[in-house]
């Protein structure tokens, strides 16, 4: 029977567009208002019962929030920004969504078609601007085609390898009127492995001596992760999670082996190099996960590689796999749920050793000062409930929660695989909006935090009780470490004076404290959690510590000394 969708009364483009978003299940829009898309803003009046409009302070924060929403829900995060400067500010969120494979739709106001190609006020060609950082970039030039473009945007953002879509909205399209049919909600397309794929995989597993399961990517559901966990248990496989996909496996599970990628412990690094079969599920195996394509070599890995990915264009692109399976994470999980070994796996000792090595890394490493970031991160892991969410941006400070927090499922971690700064606070806001009962803690470096600290205004306005830990060492720490390695004892242009962060959060009606040793941290963290829950406002702890302690188990002084010794050896060899 043919489904029909009646033509409605004439509406302007903004009314048509917002109705389509509602039809496709959008529940929240992150925006910085602009005159270029006023009809859309006005149309939100009729949808306040279904769509929450979150007014952000800067477009990069809005885009980050939309990206984090996409990670949390698997549905496209929706962001609206104005033309020109608004779009350029939001581009960092689009780039993050692209490299993180996150479904997202960015709507950008545009000059009217009558002014196009004249370099009108704030005019940019968005197809050229976003072409290499989005799955699809288009401009809706006709009001009556808005439903078609919106439906396609949702499908493209969620199909295959998920990612961002950018749609430009000329003013005459939004102010124009049309009588047009609304379209029903999109359906996410899932691809599944064939019987032959699964049979071949089981044969390879049972012929292996030291297999390893690496889980990553996006588009997971709780049910799919549970199916993967059951598969790992039946085959007694050691399991790692790819770079910054910490939520993809329960890290308290006896089969968990660790976080694979930059900063992994040496035992896991050697284990990854020595396994004879690497089953990679959902991860692209990028530079970060493979540590510069060294742990898994390109183009031909030393391990047998079974690569499962939703986009056929990624299979064989960088690595030539032993077996390639084109399947979505959810579809592959359904297939793995049907597999059981024909005999007891022989690599149980390998799995137990991998887990024991991982658990050994949870003991705090020595610190050069009274304020041990290792001990603080261990304390956070101990006292936070399992369902809590931890967000980070980019910087060496993020290595502490990544090492010591035991994540366990969707929403427990929000971390940009693209390594973009300023992400943690907007992501924490998105997490708290999505689940107000879930404790949310943002880890942020002093530089990282200042890239989007104005979004504290969103937490204040919407009464979001998040906790922010600001790691204050007065410098761009990660770059300082790189500089010491390459140009030891010649640091320049890396330090800065900071505001009093504890007082700053008070301007947003929040709670702030400063700690400088571990005897202060535990009580301060308890007060911050209690304030955030009770007052539904942000709490912030500024952690002042010795800048020499640059990463777990590493100091700048040791990095400098090692680099200087290497320079002397090279000079002597000439």
Short mmCIF file of N, CA, C and O in Angstrom, two decimals, residues 117-229:
data_model
loop_
_atom_site.label_atom_id
_atom_site.label_comp_id
_atom_site.label_asym_id
_atom_site.label_seq_id
_atom_site.Cartn_x
_atom_site.Cartn_y
_atom_site.Cartn_z
N UNK A 117 27.59 35.12 -4.68
CA UNK A 117 28.74 35.34 -5.56
C UNK A 117 29.11 36.82 -5.72
O UNK A 117 29.75 37.22 -6.69
N UNK A 118 28.71 37.68 -4.75
CA UNK A 118 29.10 39.09 -4.78
C UNK A 118 29.99 39.44 -3.59
O UNK A 118 30.27 40.61 -3.38
N UNK A 119 30.41 38.44 -2.82
CA UNK A 119 31.05 38.65 -1.53
C UNK A 119 30.20 39.59 -0.69
O UNK A 119 30.65 40.62 -0.19
N UNK A 120 28.95 39.19 -0.55
CA UNK A 120 28.02 39.95 0.29
C UNK A 120 28.43 39.83 1.75
O UNK A 120 29.38 39.11 2.11
N UNK A 121 27.71 40.50 2.61
CA UNK A 121 28.04 40.54 4.04
C UNK A 121 28.12 39.13 4.62
O UNK A 121 27.16 38.37 4.58
N UNK A 122 29.30 38.74 5.09
CA UNK A 122 29.57 37.46 5.74
C UNK A 122 29.39 36.27 4.79
O UNK A 122 29.21 35.13 5.23
N UNK A 123 29.47 36.47 3.51
CA UNK A 123 29.26 35.38 2.55
C UNK A 123 30.47 34.45 2.49
O UNK A 123 31.62 34.90 2.44
N UNK A 124 30.20 33.16 2.50
CA UNK A 124 31.22 32.12 2.32
C UNK A 124 30.59 31.01 1.49
O UNK A 124 29.41 30.69 1.65
N UNK A 125 31.38 30.41 0.62
CA UNK A 125 30.92 29.22 -0.10
C UNK A 125 31.17 28.02 0.82
O UNK A 125 32.30 27.55 0.97
N UNK A 126 30.11 27.52 1.43
CA UNK A 126 30.27 26.46 2.42
C UNK A 126 30.62 25.11 1.82
O UNK A 126 31.21 24.26 2.49
N UNK A 127 30.30 24.92 0.55
CA UNK A 127 30.71 23.67 -0.09
C UNK A 127 32.22 23.58 -0.14
O UNK A 127 32.82 22.53 0.08
N UNK A 128 32.86 24.69 -0.47
CA UNK A 128 34.32 24.70 -0.51
C UNK A 128 34.91 24.69 0.89
O UNK A 128 35.91 24.04 1.15
N UNK A 129 34.29 25.42 1.78
CA UNK A 129 34.83 25.54 3.14
C UNK A 129 34.80 24.21 3.89
O UNK A 129 35.77 23.83 4.55
N UNK A 130 33.69 23.50 3.83
CA UNK A 130 33.51 22.28 4.62
C UNK A 130 33.70 21.00 3.79
O UNK A 130 33.52 19.91 4.33
N UNK A 131 34.06 21.14 2.53
CA UNK A 131 34.04 19.99 1.63
C UNK A 131 34.83 18.79 2.10
O UNK A 131 34.40 17.65 1.93
N UNK A 132 35.99 19.01 2.72
CA UNK A 132 36.84 17.89 3.13
C UNK A 132 36.66 17.49 4.59
O UNK A 132 37.32 16.58 5.06
N UNK A 133 35.76 18.18 5.30
CA UNK A 133 35.57 17.81 6.70
C UNK A 133 34.13 17.42 7.00
O UNK A 133 33.74 17.38 8.16
N UNK A 134 33.35 17.11 6.00
CA UNK A 134 31.96 16.69 6.21
C UNK A 134 31.62 15.60 5.21
O UNK A 134 32.22 15.50 4.13
N UNK A 135 30.65 14.77 5.55
CA UNK A 135 30.21 13.72 4.63
C UNK A 135 29.43 14.30 3.47
O UNK A 135 29.47 13.77 2.36
N UNK A 136 28.70 15.37 3.72
CA UNK A 136 27.90 16.00 2.68
C UNK A 136 27.72 17.46 3.03
O UNK A 136 27.42 17.80 4.18
N UNK A 137 27.94 18.33 2.05
CA UNK A 137 27.71 19.76 2.21
C UNK A 137 26.80 20.21 1.08
O UNK A 137 27.06 19.92 -0.09
N UNK A 138 25.73 20.91 1.43
CA UNK A 138 24.77 21.34 0.40
C UNK A 138 24.14 22.66 0.81
O UNK A 138 24.24 23.10 1.96
N UNK A 139 23.49 23.28 -0.16
CA UNK A 139 22.76 24.52 0.08
C UNK A 139 21.33 24.32 -0.42
O UNK A 139 21.11 23.85 -1.53
N UNK A 140 20.36 24.65 0.43
CA UNK A 140 18.96 24.45 0.07
C UNK A 140 18.46 25.73 -0.60
O UNK A 140 18.15 26.72 0.07
N UNK A 141 18.38 25.71 -1.91
CA UNK A 141 18.03 26.91 -2.66
C UNK A 141 16.54 27.06 -2.91
O UNK A 141 16.09 28.12 -3.40
N UNK A 142 15.74 26.04 -2.62
CA UNK A 142 14.29 26.10 -2.84
C UNK A 142 13.54 25.71 -1.59
O UNK A 142 13.83 24.67 -0.97
N UNK A 143 12.58 26.49 -1.21
CA UNK A 143 11.82 26.25 0.01
C UNK A 143 11.10 24.91 -0.05
O UNK A 143 11.05 24.18 0.96
N UNK A 144 10.56 24.56 -1.22
CA UNK A 144 9.77 23.33 -1.30
C UNK A 144 10.63 22.06 -1.23
O UNK A 144 10.08 20.96 -1.11
N UNK A 145 11.95 22.19 -1.28
CA UNK A 145 12.82 21.00 -1.20
C UNK A 145 13.41 20.79 0.19
O UNK A 145 14.20 19.87 0.40
N UNK A 146 13.01 21.63 1.15
CA UNK A 146 13.55 21.48 2.50
C UNK A 146 13.32 20.08 3.07
O UNK A 146 14.26 19.45 3.60
N UNK A 147 12.10 19.50 3.01
CA UNK A 147 11.92 18.16 3.57
C UNK A 147 12.86 17.13 2.95
O UNK A 147 13.40 16.26 3.66
N UNK A 148 13.07 17.21 1.65
CA UNK A 148 13.97 16.27 0.96
C UNK A 148 15.39 16.38 1.50
O UNK A 148 16.04 15.36 1.80
N UNK A 149 15.90 17.59 1.63
CA UNK A 149 17.27 17.78 2.10
C UNK A 149 17.44 17.34 3.55
O UNK A 149 18.46 16.75 3.91
N UNK A 150 16.44 17.62 4.39
CA UNK A 150 16.56 17.23 5.80
C UNK A 150 16.56 15.72 5.95
O UNK A 150 17.34 15.14 6.71
N UNK A 151 15.68 15.05 5.21
CA UNK A 151 15.64 13.58 5.28
C UNK A 151 16.97 12.99 4.84
O UNK A 151 17.49 12.05 5.46
N UNK A 152 17.52 13.54 3.77
CA UNK A 152 18.81 13.03 3.29
C UNK A 152 19.91 13.30 4.31
O UNK A 152 20.79 12.46 4.53
N UNK A 153 19.88 14.46 4.94
CA UNK A 153 20.91 14.81 5.91
C UNK A 153 20.93 13.80 7.06
O UNK A 153 22.01 13.35 7.50
N UNK A 154 19.78 13.43 7.59
CA UNK A 154 19.72 12.46 8.68
C UNK A 154 20.24 11.10 8.22
O UNK A 154 20.96 10.41 8.95
N UNK A 155 19.90 10.70 7.00
CA UNK A 155 20.35 9.40 6.49
C UNK A 155 21.85 9.38 6.28
O UNK A 155 22.54 8.43 6.67
N UNK A 156 22.40 10.43 5.68
CA UNK A 156 23.83 10.48 5.42
C UNK A 156 24.62 10.53 6.73
O UNK A 156 25.64 9.85 6.89
N UNK A 157 24.16 11.32 7.68
CA UNK A 157 24.89 11.49 8.95
C UNK A 157 24.98 10.19 9.73
O UNK A 157 25.95 9.98 10.48
N UNK A 158 24.02 9.30 9.57
CA UNK A 158 23.97 8.07 10.39
C UNK A 158 24.34 6.81 9.64
O UNK A 158 24.53 5.76 10.26
N UNK A 159 24.45 6.85 8.33
CA UNK A 159 24.70 5.63 7.55
C UNK A 159 26.19 5.37 7.41
O UNK A 159 27.01 6.28 7.49
N UNK A 160 26.56 4.08 7.16
CA UNK A 160 27.96 3.74 6.96
C UNK A 160 28.79 4.23 8.13
O UNK A 160 28.49 3.99 9.30
N UNK A 161 29.89 4.91 7.80
CA UNK A 161 30.66 5.58 8.83
C UNK A 161 29.94 6.88 9.17
O UNK A 161 29.83 7.78 8.34
N UNK A 162 29.38 7.01 10.39
CA UNK A 162 28.65 8.23 10.72
C UNK A 162 29.55 9.47 10.62
O UNK A 162 30.78 9.36 10.70
N UNK A 163 28.92 10.63 10.48
CA UNK A 163 29.70 11.85 10.38
C UNK A 163 28.83 13.08 10.23
O UNK A 163 27.60 13.00 10.25
N UNK A 164 29.46 14.23 10.03
CA UNK A 164 28.72 15.49 9.97
C UNK A 164 28.20 15.82 8.58
O UNK A 164 28.79 15.48 7.57
N UNK A 165 27.07 16.50 8.57
CA UNK A 165 26.47 17.08 7.36
C UNK A 165 26.34 18.59 7.61
O UNK A 165 26.00 19.00 8.71
N UNK A 166 26.62 19.38 6.58
CA UNK A 166 26.47 20.83 6.68
C UNK A 166 25.47 21.29 5.63
O UNK A 166 25.61 20.97 4.44
N UNK A 167 24.44 22.01 6.08
CA UNK A 167 23.43 22.55 5.17
C UNK A 167 23.37 24.06 5.31
O UNK A 167 23.15 24.59 6.40
N UNK A 168 23.60 24.76 4.20
CA UNK A 168 23.50 26.21 4.16
C UNK A 168 22.06 26.62 3.85
O UNK A 168 21.39 25.99 3.02
N UNK A 169 21.62 27.68 4.50
CA UNK A 169 20.23 28.10 4.43
C UNK A 169 20.15 29.55 3.92
O UNK A 169 20.23 30.50 4.72
N UNK A 170 20.02 29.76 2.61
CA UNK A 170 19.86 31.13 2.11
C UNK A 170 18.63 31.80 2.72
O UNK A 170 17.60 31.15 2.96
N UNK A 171 18.74 33.09 2.95
CA UNK A 171 17.65 33.80 3.61
C UNK A 171 16.34 33.73 2.81
O UNK A 171 15.26 33.59 3.40
N UNK A 172 16.43 33.79 1.49
CA UNK A 172 15.19 33.76 0.71
C UNK A 172 14.53 32.39 0.76
O UNK A 172 13.31 32.26 0.63
N UNK A 173 15.31 31.33 0.98
CA UNK A 173 14.74 29.99 1.17
C UNK A 173 13.94 29.94 2.46
O UNK A 173 12.86 29.33 2.53
N UNK A 174 14.47 30.55 3.52
CA UNK A 174 13.80 30.50 4.82
C UNK A 174 12.60 31.43 4.88
O UNK A 174 11.59 31.11 5.52
N UNK A 175 12.68 32.58 4.24
CA UNK A 175 11.55 33.52 4.25
C UNK A 175 10.49 33.17 3.21
O UNK A 175 9.34 33.58 3.33
N UNK A 176 10.89 32.37 2.19
CA UNK A 176 9.93 31.95 1.18
C UNK A 176 8.90 31.00 1.75
O UNK A 176 9.10 30.38 2.79
N UNK A 177 7.77 30.86 1.06
CA UNK A 177 6.71 29.96 1.52
C UNK A 177 6.47 28.86 0.49
O UNK A 177 6.78 29.00 -0.70
N UNK A 178 5.93 27.75 0.97
CA UNK A 178 5.61 26.63 0.09
C UNK A 178 4.55 25.77 0.74
O UNK A 178 4.43 25.72 1.97
N UNK A 179 3.76 25.10 -0.09
CA UNK A 179 2.85 24.06 0.37
C UNK A 179 3.51 22.73 0.03
O UNK A 179 3.63 22.37 -1.15
N UNK A 180 3.98 22.04 1.03
CA UNK A 180 4.81 20.86 0.81
C UNK A 180 4.49 19.81 1.87
O UNK A 180 4.13 20.13 3.00
N UNK A 181 4.61 18.56 1.49
CA UNK A 181 4.33 17.46 2.41
C UNK A 181 5.48 17.25 3.38
O UNK A 181 6.66 17.35 3.02
N UNK A 182 5.15 16.99 4.64
CA UNK A 182 6.17 16.59 5.62
C UNK A 182 6.56 15.15 5.37
O UNK A 182 5.74 14.33 4.90
N UNK A 183 7.80 14.79 5.70
CA UNK A 183 8.27 13.43 5.53
C UNK A 183 8.40 12.74 6.88
O UNK A 183 8.67 13.40 7.90
N UNK A 184 8.25 11.42 6.92
CA UNK A 184 8.37 10.70 8.21
C UNK A 184 9.82 10.59 8.62
O UNK A 184 10.74 10.94 7.89
N UNK A 185 10.04 10.08 9.81
CA UNK A 185 11.38 9.95 10.37
C UNK A 185 12.24 9.02 9.52
O UNK A 185 11.78 8.03 8.96
N UNK A 186 13.52 9.35 9.47
CA UNK A 186 14.50 8.51 8.78
C UNK A 186 14.64 7.17 9.52
O UNK A 186 14.30 7.05 10.70
N UNK A 187 15.17 6.19 8.84
CA UNK A 187 15.51 4.91 9.44
C UNK A 187 16.99 4.66 9.23
O UNK A 187 17.47 4.69 8.09
N UNK A 188 17.70 4.45 10.31
CA UNK A 188 19.14 4.20 10.20
C UNK A 188 19.38 2.85 9.53
O UNK A 188 18.77 1.84 9.91
N UNK A 189 20.24 2.84 8.55
CA UNK A 189 20.54 1.62 7.79
C UNK A 189 21.68 0.88 8.48
O UNK A 189 22.76 1.45 8.71
N UNK A 190 21.46 -0.37 8.84
CA UNK A 190 22.47 -1.20 9.47
C UNK A 190 22.91 -2.29 8.50
O UNK A 190 22.06 -2.93 7.85
N UNK A 191 24.20 -2.48 8.38
CA UNK A 191 24.71 -3.57 7.54
C UNK A 191 25.15 -4.71 8.43
O UNK A 191 25.65 -4.50 9.55
N UNK A 192 24.98 -5.93 7.95
CA UNK A 192 25.26 -7.12 8.75
C UNK A 192 26.19 -8.07 8.02
O UNK A 192 26.19 -8.11 6.79
N UNK A 193 26.97 -8.84 8.76
CA UNK A 193 27.86 -9.81 8.12
C UNK A 193 27.08 -10.99 7.56
O UNK A 193 25.99 -11.32 8.04
N UNK A 194 27.64 -11.59 6.54
CA UNK A 194 27.03 -12.79 5.99
C UNK A 194 27.46 -14.03 6.76
O UNK A 194 28.41 -14.00 7.55
N UNK A 195 26.78 -15.13 6.51
CA UNK A 195 27.12 -16.39 7.17
C UNK A 195 28.54 -16.81 6.86
O UNK A 195 29.28 -17.27 7.74
N UNK A 196 28.95 -16.63 5.61
CA UNK A 196 30.32 -16.99 5.23
C UNK A 196 31.35 -16.15 5.97
O UNK A 196 32.42 -16.64 6.35
N UNK A 197 31.05 -14.86 6.19
CA UNK A 197 31.96 -14.00 6.95
C UNK A 197 32.15 -14.54 8.36
O UNK A 197 33.28 -14.62 8.87
N UNK A 198 31.06 -14.88 9.01
CA UNK A 198 31.12 -15.35 10.39
C UNK A 198 31.81 -16.72 10.49
O UNK A 198 32.58 -16.97 11.42
N UNK A 199 31.53 -17.60 9.52
CA UNK A 199 32.18 -18.92 9.52
C UNK A 199 33.69 -18.77 9.37
O UNK A 199 34.47 -19.45 10.07
N UNK A 200 34.11 -17.90 8.46
CA UNK A 200 35.55 -17.70 8.24
C UNK A 200 36.21 -17.10 9.47
O UNK A 200 37.33 -17.46 9.84
N UNK A 201 35.51 -16.18 10.13
CA UNK A 201 36.05 -15.58 11.35
C UNK A 201 36.24 -16.63 12.43
O UNK A 201 37.29 -16.67 13.10
N UNK A 202 35.25 -17.47 12.63
CA UNK A 202 35.37 -18.50 13.67
C UNK A 202 36.54 -19.45 13.35
O UNK A 202 37.31 -19.81 14.26
N UNK A 203 36.70 -19.82 12.11
CA UNK A 203 37.82 -20.69 11.73
C UNK A 203 39.16 -20.04 12.04
O UNK A 203 40.09 -20.68 12.55
N UNK A 204 39.29 -18.77 11.74
CA UNK A 204 40.55 -18.06 12.00
C UNK A 204 40.81 -17.96 13.50
O UNK A 204 41.95 -18.11 13.96
N UNK A 205 39.76 -17.68 14.26
CA UNK A 205 39.92 -17.60 15.71
C UNK A 205 40.39 -18.92 16.29
O UNK A 205 41.31 -18.97 17.12
N UNK A 206 39.80 -19.99 15.86
CA UNK A 206 40.12 -21.28 16.46
C UNK A 206 41.48 -21.80 16.00
O UNK A 206 42.05 -22.68 16.65
N UNK A 207 42.00 -21.24 14.91
CA UNK A 207 43.35 -21.61 14.47
C UNK A 207 44.43 -20.74 15.10
O UNK A 207 45.62 -21.04 14.97
N UNK A 208 44.02 -19.69 15.79
CA UNK A 208 44.98 -18.74 16.35
C UNK A 208 45.55 -19.26 17.67
O UNK A 208 45.00 -20.15 18.32
N UNK A 209 46.71 -18.70 18.05
CA UNK A 209 47.34 -19.03 19.32
C UNK A 209 47.23 -17.88 20.32
O UNK A 209 47.19 -18.11 21.54
N UNK A 210 47.21 -16.64 19.82
CA UNK A 210 47.12 -15.47 20.72
C UNK A 210 46.29 -14.38 20.06
O UNK A 210 46.83 -13.36 19.63
N UNK A 211 44.98 -14.58 19.96
CA UNK A 211 44.12 -13.56 19.34
C UNK A 211 43.86 -12.39 20.29
O UNK A 211 44.06 -12.49 21.51
N UNK A 212 43.40 -11.29 19.71
CA UNK A 212 43.11 -10.08 20.48
C UNK A 212 41.93 -9.38 19.82
O UNK A 212 41.89 -9.25 18.60
N UNK A 213 40.98 -8.92 20.66
CA UNK A 213 39.82 -8.18 20.17
C UNK A 213 39.99 -6.70 20.50
O UNK A 213 40.16 -6.34 21.66
N UNK A 214 39.94 -5.87 19.46
CA UNK A 214 40.04 -4.42 19.64
C UNK A 214 38.71 -3.79 19.23
O UNK A 214 38.26 -3.95 18.10
N UNK A 215 38.09 -3.07 20.16
CA UNK A 215 36.76 -2.51 19.95
C UNK A 215 36.85 -0.99 19.92
O UNK A 215 37.54 -0.38 20.74
N UNK A 216 36.14 -0.36 18.99
CA UNK A 216 36.14 1.10 18.92
C UNK A 216 35.03 1.60 18.03
O UNK A 216 34.04 0.90 17.77
N UNK A 217 35.19 2.82 17.56
CA UNK A 217 34.21 3.40 16.65
C UNK A 217 32.98 3.94 17.35
O UNK A 217 32.90 4.03 18.58
N UNK A 218 32.00 4.30 16.54
CA UNK A 218 30.79 4.95 17.05
C UNK A 218 29.56 4.18 16.59
O UNK A 218 29.66 3.19 15.86
N UNK A 219 28.40 4.66 17.02
CA UNK A 219 27.15 4.03 16.62
C UNK A 219 26.77 2.81 17.43
O UNK A 219 25.92 2.02 17.02
N UNK A 220 27.36 2.65 18.61
CA UNK A 220 27.05 1.51 19.46
C UNK A 220 25.74 1.71 20.20
O UNK A 220 25.28 2.83 20.42
N UNK A 221 25.15 0.59 20.60
CA UNK A 221 24.05 0.59 21.54
C UNK A 221 24.47 -0.26 22.74
O UNK A 221 25.41 -1.06 22.67
N UNK A 222 23.77 -0.09 23.86
CA UNK A 222 24.09 -0.89 25.04
C UNK A 222 23.91 -2.38 24.76
O UNK A 222 24.71 -3.21 25.21
N UNK A 223 22.88 -2.72 23.98
CA UNK A 223 22.65 -4.12 23.65
C UNK A 223 23.80 -4.68 22.81
O UNK A 223 24.27 -5.80 23.03
N UNK A 224 24.28 -3.89 21.84
CA UNK A 224 25.37 -4.35 21.00
C UNK A 224 26.65 -4.56 21.81
O UNK A 224 27.37 -5.55 21.62
N UNK A 225 26.94 -3.65 22.73
CA UNK A 225 28.13 -3.81 23.57
C UNK A 225 28.00 -5.05 24.45
O UNK A 225 28.99 -5.75 24.70
N UNK A 226 26.80 -5.33 24.93
CA UNK A 226 26.58 -6.54 25.72
C UNK A 226 26.80 -7.79 24.88
O UNK A 226 27.35 -8.79 25.36
N UNK A 227 26.40 -7.76 23.61
CA UNK A 227 26.62 -8.90 22.72
C UNK A 227 28.11 -9.11 22.46
O UNK A 227 28.59 -10.25 22.40
N UNK A 228 28.85 -8.02 22.29
CA UNK A 228 30.30 -8.14 22.11
C UNK A 228 30.95 -8.70 23.37
O UNK A 228 31.86 -9.54 23.31
N UNK A 229 30.49 -8.25 24.53
CA UNK A 229 31.02 -8.77 25.79
C UNK A 229 30.78 -10.28 25.90
O UNK A 229 31.67 -11.04 26.27
#
